[in-house]
Short mmCIF file of C-alpha atoms and ligand atoms in Angstrom, two decimals:
data_model
loop_
_atom_site.label_atom_id
_atom_site.label_comp_id
_atom_site.label_asym_id
_atom_site.label_seq_id
_atom_site.Cartn_x
_atom_site.Cartn_y
_atom_site.Cartn_z
CA MET W 1 -5.72 15.13 11.12
CA THR W 2 -4.22 13.59 14.19
CA ARG W 3 -0.54 12.98 13.95
CA ALA W 4 -0.45 10.50 16.79
CA LEU W 5 -1.27 7.82 14.26
CA VAL W 6 1.74 8.41 12.19
CA LEU W 7 4.37 5.81 12.68
CA ALA W 8 7.58 4.76 11.18
CA LEU W 9 7.68 1.04 10.75
CA VAL W 10 10.55 -1.14 11.69
CA LEU W 11 10.46 -4.80 10.92
CA LEU W 12 10.79 -7.48 13.47
CA VAL W 13 12.28 -10.51 11.85
CA GLY W 14 13.29 -13.88 13.15
CA ALA W 15 11.77 -16.03 15.83
CA CYS W 16 13.95 -14.57 18.54
CA GLY W 17 12.74 -11.11 17.83
CA ILE W 18 15.80 -9.63 16.27
CA THR W 19 14.95 -6.15 15.20
CA ARG W 20 16.02 -5.32 11.75
CA PRO W 21 16.07 -1.54 11.43
CA ALA W 22 14.45 -1.30 8.06
CA SER W 23 14.46 2.40 7.61
CA MET W 24 17.41 4.71 7.57
CA ASP W 25 20.24 2.55 8.80
CA THR W 26 20.62 0.16 5.95
CA GLU W 27 20.37 1.77 2.58
CA GLY W 28 21.33 -1.02 0.25
CA ALA W 29 19.17 -2.34 -2.55
CA ASP W 30 18.77 -5.55 -0.56
CA SER W 31 16.85 -3.75 2.15
CA PHE W 32 14.59 -2.07 -0.35
CA ALA W 33 13.87 -5.36 -2.06
CA GLU W 34 13.23 -6.95 1.30
CA ASP W 35 10.83 -4.20 2.35
CA VAL W 36 8.90 -4.64 -0.86
CA ARG W 37 8.75 -8.40 -0.46
CA THR W 38 7.77 -8.15 3.18
CA ALA W 39 5.06 -5.57 2.53
CA ARG W 40 3.54 -7.85 -0.08
CA THR W 41 3.83 -11.05 1.93
CA LEU W 42 2.42 -9.60 5.15
CA SER W 43 -0.40 -7.76 3.41
CA GLU W 44 -1.54 -10.86 1.58
CA ALA W 45 -1.27 -12.96 4.75
CA PHE W 46 -3.45 -10.41 6.53
CA TRP W 47 -6.12 -10.53 3.85
CA LYS W 48 -6.02 -14.31 3.71
CA GLN W 49 -6.99 -14.28 7.39
CA GLN W 50 -9.65 -11.65 6.88
CA PHE W 51 -11.25 -13.63 4.07
CA GLU W 52 -11.18 -16.79 6.18
CA GLN W 53 -13.06 -14.98 8.92
CA LEU W 54 -15.71 -14.15 6.34
CA GLY W 55 -15.84 -17.78 5.24
CA ARG W 56 -14.19 -16.92 1.98
CA THR W 57 -10.90 -17.71 0.29
CA TYR W 58 -8.45 -15.00 -0.64
CA ARG W 59 -6.99 -15.47 -4.08
CA PRO W 60 -3.28 -14.59 -3.96
CA LEU W 61 -1.85 -12.31 -6.62
CA ALA W 62 -0.96 -14.20 -9.77
CA ALA W 63 2.17 -12.09 -10.15
CA PHE W 64 4.07 -9.24 -8.54
CA ILE W 65 6.10 -7.51 -11.19
CA PRO W 66 8.86 -4.91 -10.86
CA TYR W 67 9.58 -2.85 -13.95
CA SER W 68 11.68 0.09 -15.08
CA GLY W 69 10.49 3.02 -17.16
CA ARG W 70 8.17 1.85 -19.90
CA SER W 71 9.10 -1.81 -19.72
CA GLY W 72 6.19 -2.75 -17.49
CA PRO W 73 3.40 -5.17 -18.34
CA ALA W 74 0.31 -3.80 -20.04
CA CYS W 75 -3.06 -4.17 -18.38
CA GLY W 76 -5.39 -4.95 -21.24
CA ASN W 77 -4.86 -2.04 -23.62
CA GLU W 78 -3.32 0.18 -20.96
CA PRO W 79 0.47 0.31 -21.10
CA ALA W 80 2.40 0.55 -17.85
CA VAL W 81 3.76 4.05 -17.26
CA PRO W 82 6.85 5.21 -15.40
CA ASN W 83 6.59 6.38 -11.79
CA ASN W 84 3.58 4.28 -10.90
CA ALA W 85 2.35 1.18 -9.20
CA PHE W 86 -0.90 -0.48 -10.19
CA TYR W 87 -3.16 -3.46 -9.81
CA CYS W 88 -4.41 -5.10 -12.99
CA PRO W 89 -7.67 -7.00 -12.53
CA LEU W 90 -7.31 -8.71 -15.92
CA GLY W 91 -4.20 -10.61 -14.88
CA HIS W 92 -4.78 -10.25 -11.11
CA PHE W 93 -1.27 -8.86 -10.68
CA VAL W 94 0.45 -5.88 -9.11
CA ALA W 95 3.27 -4.15 -10.99
CA TYR W 96 5.46 -1.29 -9.85
CA ASP W 97 8.20 0.93 -11.24
CA GLN W 98 11.02 -0.23 -9.01
CA ASP W 99 13.25 2.79 -9.74
CA TRP W 100 10.50 5.17 -8.73
CA MET W 101 9.62 3.22 -5.63
CA GLU W 102 13.21 2.85 -4.56
CA ALA W 103 13.68 6.61 -4.94
CA LEU W 104 10.69 7.16 -2.65
CA TRP W 105 12.09 4.60 -0.22
CA THR W 106 15.42 6.42 -0.19
CA GLU W 107 13.94 9.92 0.06
CA MET W 108 10.99 9.31 2.36
CA GLY W 109 11.89 6.14 4.17
CA ASP W 110 10.45 2.65 4.15
CA GLY W 111 6.97 3.93 5.07
CA SER W 112 6.42 4.73 1.40
CA VAL W 113 6.68 1.05 0.47
CA TYR W 114 4.37 0.12 3.36
CA VAL W 115 1.74 2.50 2.03
CA ILE W 116 1.97 1.82 -1.69
CA ILE W 117 2.04 -1.99 -1.65
CA PRO W 118 -0.90 -2.45 0.77
CA HIS W 119 -2.81 0.14 -1.25
CA GLU W 120 -2.37 -1.86 -4.46
CA ILE W 121 -3.21 -5.12 -2.71
CA GLY W 122 -6.30 -3.30 -1.45
CA HIS W 123 -7.38 -3.03 -5.10
CA ALA W 124 -6.84 -6.78 -5.47
CA VAL W 125 -9.18 -7.24 -2.50
CA GLN W 126 -11.78 -4.93 -4.03
CA ALA W 127 -11.68 -7.02 -7.20
CA GLN W 128 -12.43 -10.16 -5.21
CA LEU W 129 -15.14 -8.58 -3.10
CA ARG W 130 -16.57 -7.06 -6.27
CA THR W 131 -16.84 -3.71 -4.59
CA GLY W 132 -18.69 -1.45 -6.98
CA PHE W 133 -17.99 2.26 -6.94
CA GLN W 134 -19.46 4.93 -9.15
CA LEU W 135 -16.38 7.09 -8.95
CA ASN W 136 -12.82 5.96 -9.19
CA VAL W 137 -11.87 8.22 -6.32
CA GLN W 138 -14.09 6.17 -3.99
CA ALA W 139 -12.15 3.03 -4.85
CA GLU W 140 -8.88 4.87 -4.36
CA LEU W 141 -9.84 6.21 -0.96
CA GLN W 142 -11.04 2.79 0.15
CA ALA W 143 -7.71 1.32 -0.94
CA ASP W 144 -5.98 3.94 1.24
CA CYS W 145 -8.27 2.98 4.11
CA TYR W 146 -7.45 -0.72 3.52
CA ALA W 147 -3.75 0.15 3.58
CA GLY W 148 -4.16 1.86 6.96
CA GLY W 149 -6.18 -1.04 8.35
CA THR W 150 -3.67 -3.57 7.06
CA LEU W 151 -0.75 -1.74 8.65
CA SER W 152 -2.38 -1.29 12.04
CA ALA W 153 -3.34 -4.97 12.11
CA LEU W 154 0.24 -5.95 11.30
CA VAL W 155 1.55 -3.65 14.01
CA ASN W 156 -0.97 -4.98 16.54
CA SER W 157 -0.07 -8.58 15.70
CA GLY W 158 3.62 -7.83 16.14
CA ALA W 159 4.49 -8.64 12.54
CA LEU W 160 5.64 -5.06 12.15
CA ARG W 161 7.00 -2.88 14.87
CA ALA W 162 5.87 0.71 15.00
CA GLU W 163 8.17 3.33 16.34
CA GLU W 164 7.49 6.88 17.31
CA GLY W 165 9.67 9.46 15.72
CA ASP W 166 10.25 10.05 12.07
CA GLU W 167 6.57 10.58 12.39
CA ASP W 168 5.50 12.06 9.12
CA GLU W 169 6.69 9.23 6.95
CA LEU W 170 3.46 7.44 6.17
CA LEU W 171 1.25 10.45 5.76
CA TYR W 172 3.92 12.26 3.82
CA SER W 173 3.96 9.36 1.40
CA LEU W 174 0.24 9.71 0.90
CA GLU W 175 0.54 13.44 0.54
CA ALA W 176 3.12 13.06 -2.15
CA ALA W 177 0.85 10.63 -3.96
CA GLY W 178 -2.27 12.77 -3.62
CA ASP W 179 -3.79 14.47 -6.61
CA PRO W 180 -3.24 18.21 -6.53
CA THR W 181 -6.87 19.05 -7.22
CA ASP W 182 -10.15 18.01 -5.75
CA ASP W 183 -11.76 16.83 -8.95
CA TRP W 184 -14.09 14.03 -7.90
CA LEU W 185 -15.34 13.47 -11.42
CA ASP W 186 -11.96 12.83 -12.90
CA PRO W 187 -11.96 9.07 -13.44
CA SER W 188 -8.30 8.90 -12.54
CA ALA W 189 -8.60 11.02 -9.40
CA HIS W 190 -7.10 9.55 -6.27
CA GLY W 191 -8.39 12.25 -3.93
CA THR W 192 -6.58 15.16 -2.39
CA ALA W 193 -3.76 14.60 0.03
CA ALA W 194 -6.07 15.48 2.93
CA GLN W 195 -8.73 13.03 1.78
CA ARG W 196 -6.19 10.28 1.32
CA GLN W 197 -4.69 10.88 4.75
CA ALA W 198 -8.12 10.88 6.38
CA SER W 199 -9.01 7.59 4.70
CA PHE W 200 -5.73 6.02 5.67
CA ALA W 201 -6.16 7.22 9.26
CA ARG W 202 -9.71 5.84 9.47
CA GLY W 203 -8.45 2.40 8.47
CA TYR W 204 -5.51 2.66 10.80
CA GLN W 205 -7.72 3.61 13.75
CA ASP W 206 -10.77 1.46 13.16
CA GLY W 207 -9.55 -1.41 10.99
CA VAL W 208 -10.48 -2.55 7.50
CA SER W 209 -14.09 -3.21 8.50
CA ALA W 210 -14.50 0.57 8.81
CA CYS W 211 -13.48 1.04 5.18
ZN1 ZN E 1 -5.06 3.07 -6.32
#
């Protein structure tokens, strides 16, 4: 695993290039909410462009739903659970436990939000491309790869600014989210931390077309 890829992200906002230090400096709920909103908006804008290049039309999420504890929206018969974020193909929405995600944002930095949201939007892309996988873990690792590709594209376009230092943030977020075992047949498996990091890094290096 090369660590040179690992970047802390700092947002550039405003037409005159005012840098808003999105990570450690401002720790209010406003900044967290703004990071979440920005991660969603930029990720969907990126995929809209990608779909256009393929001669297709990206279908924006129907909803983007924060929840707390067990108050989240069900996906079909599956209730929302605490400490999770998910994409629901039935309603074409993403929902996330905002308390859990804000805790990650506070503990690990804003990189956590910029991994989790593009990952979930990656599932929304898979649903539209009708990507078929035999094993759930394959879909999960592709979503990690999509997240890496989305982030590098946003950094390259200048929508996000990457900074060296605080280097482990993004990969640490994946590591924390990685399943502890390497059980590829478990339908809910996301892959080990190492697998998830490798997938993310492949997307980050080579773009979403490599996913
Ligand atoms: Zn996933």
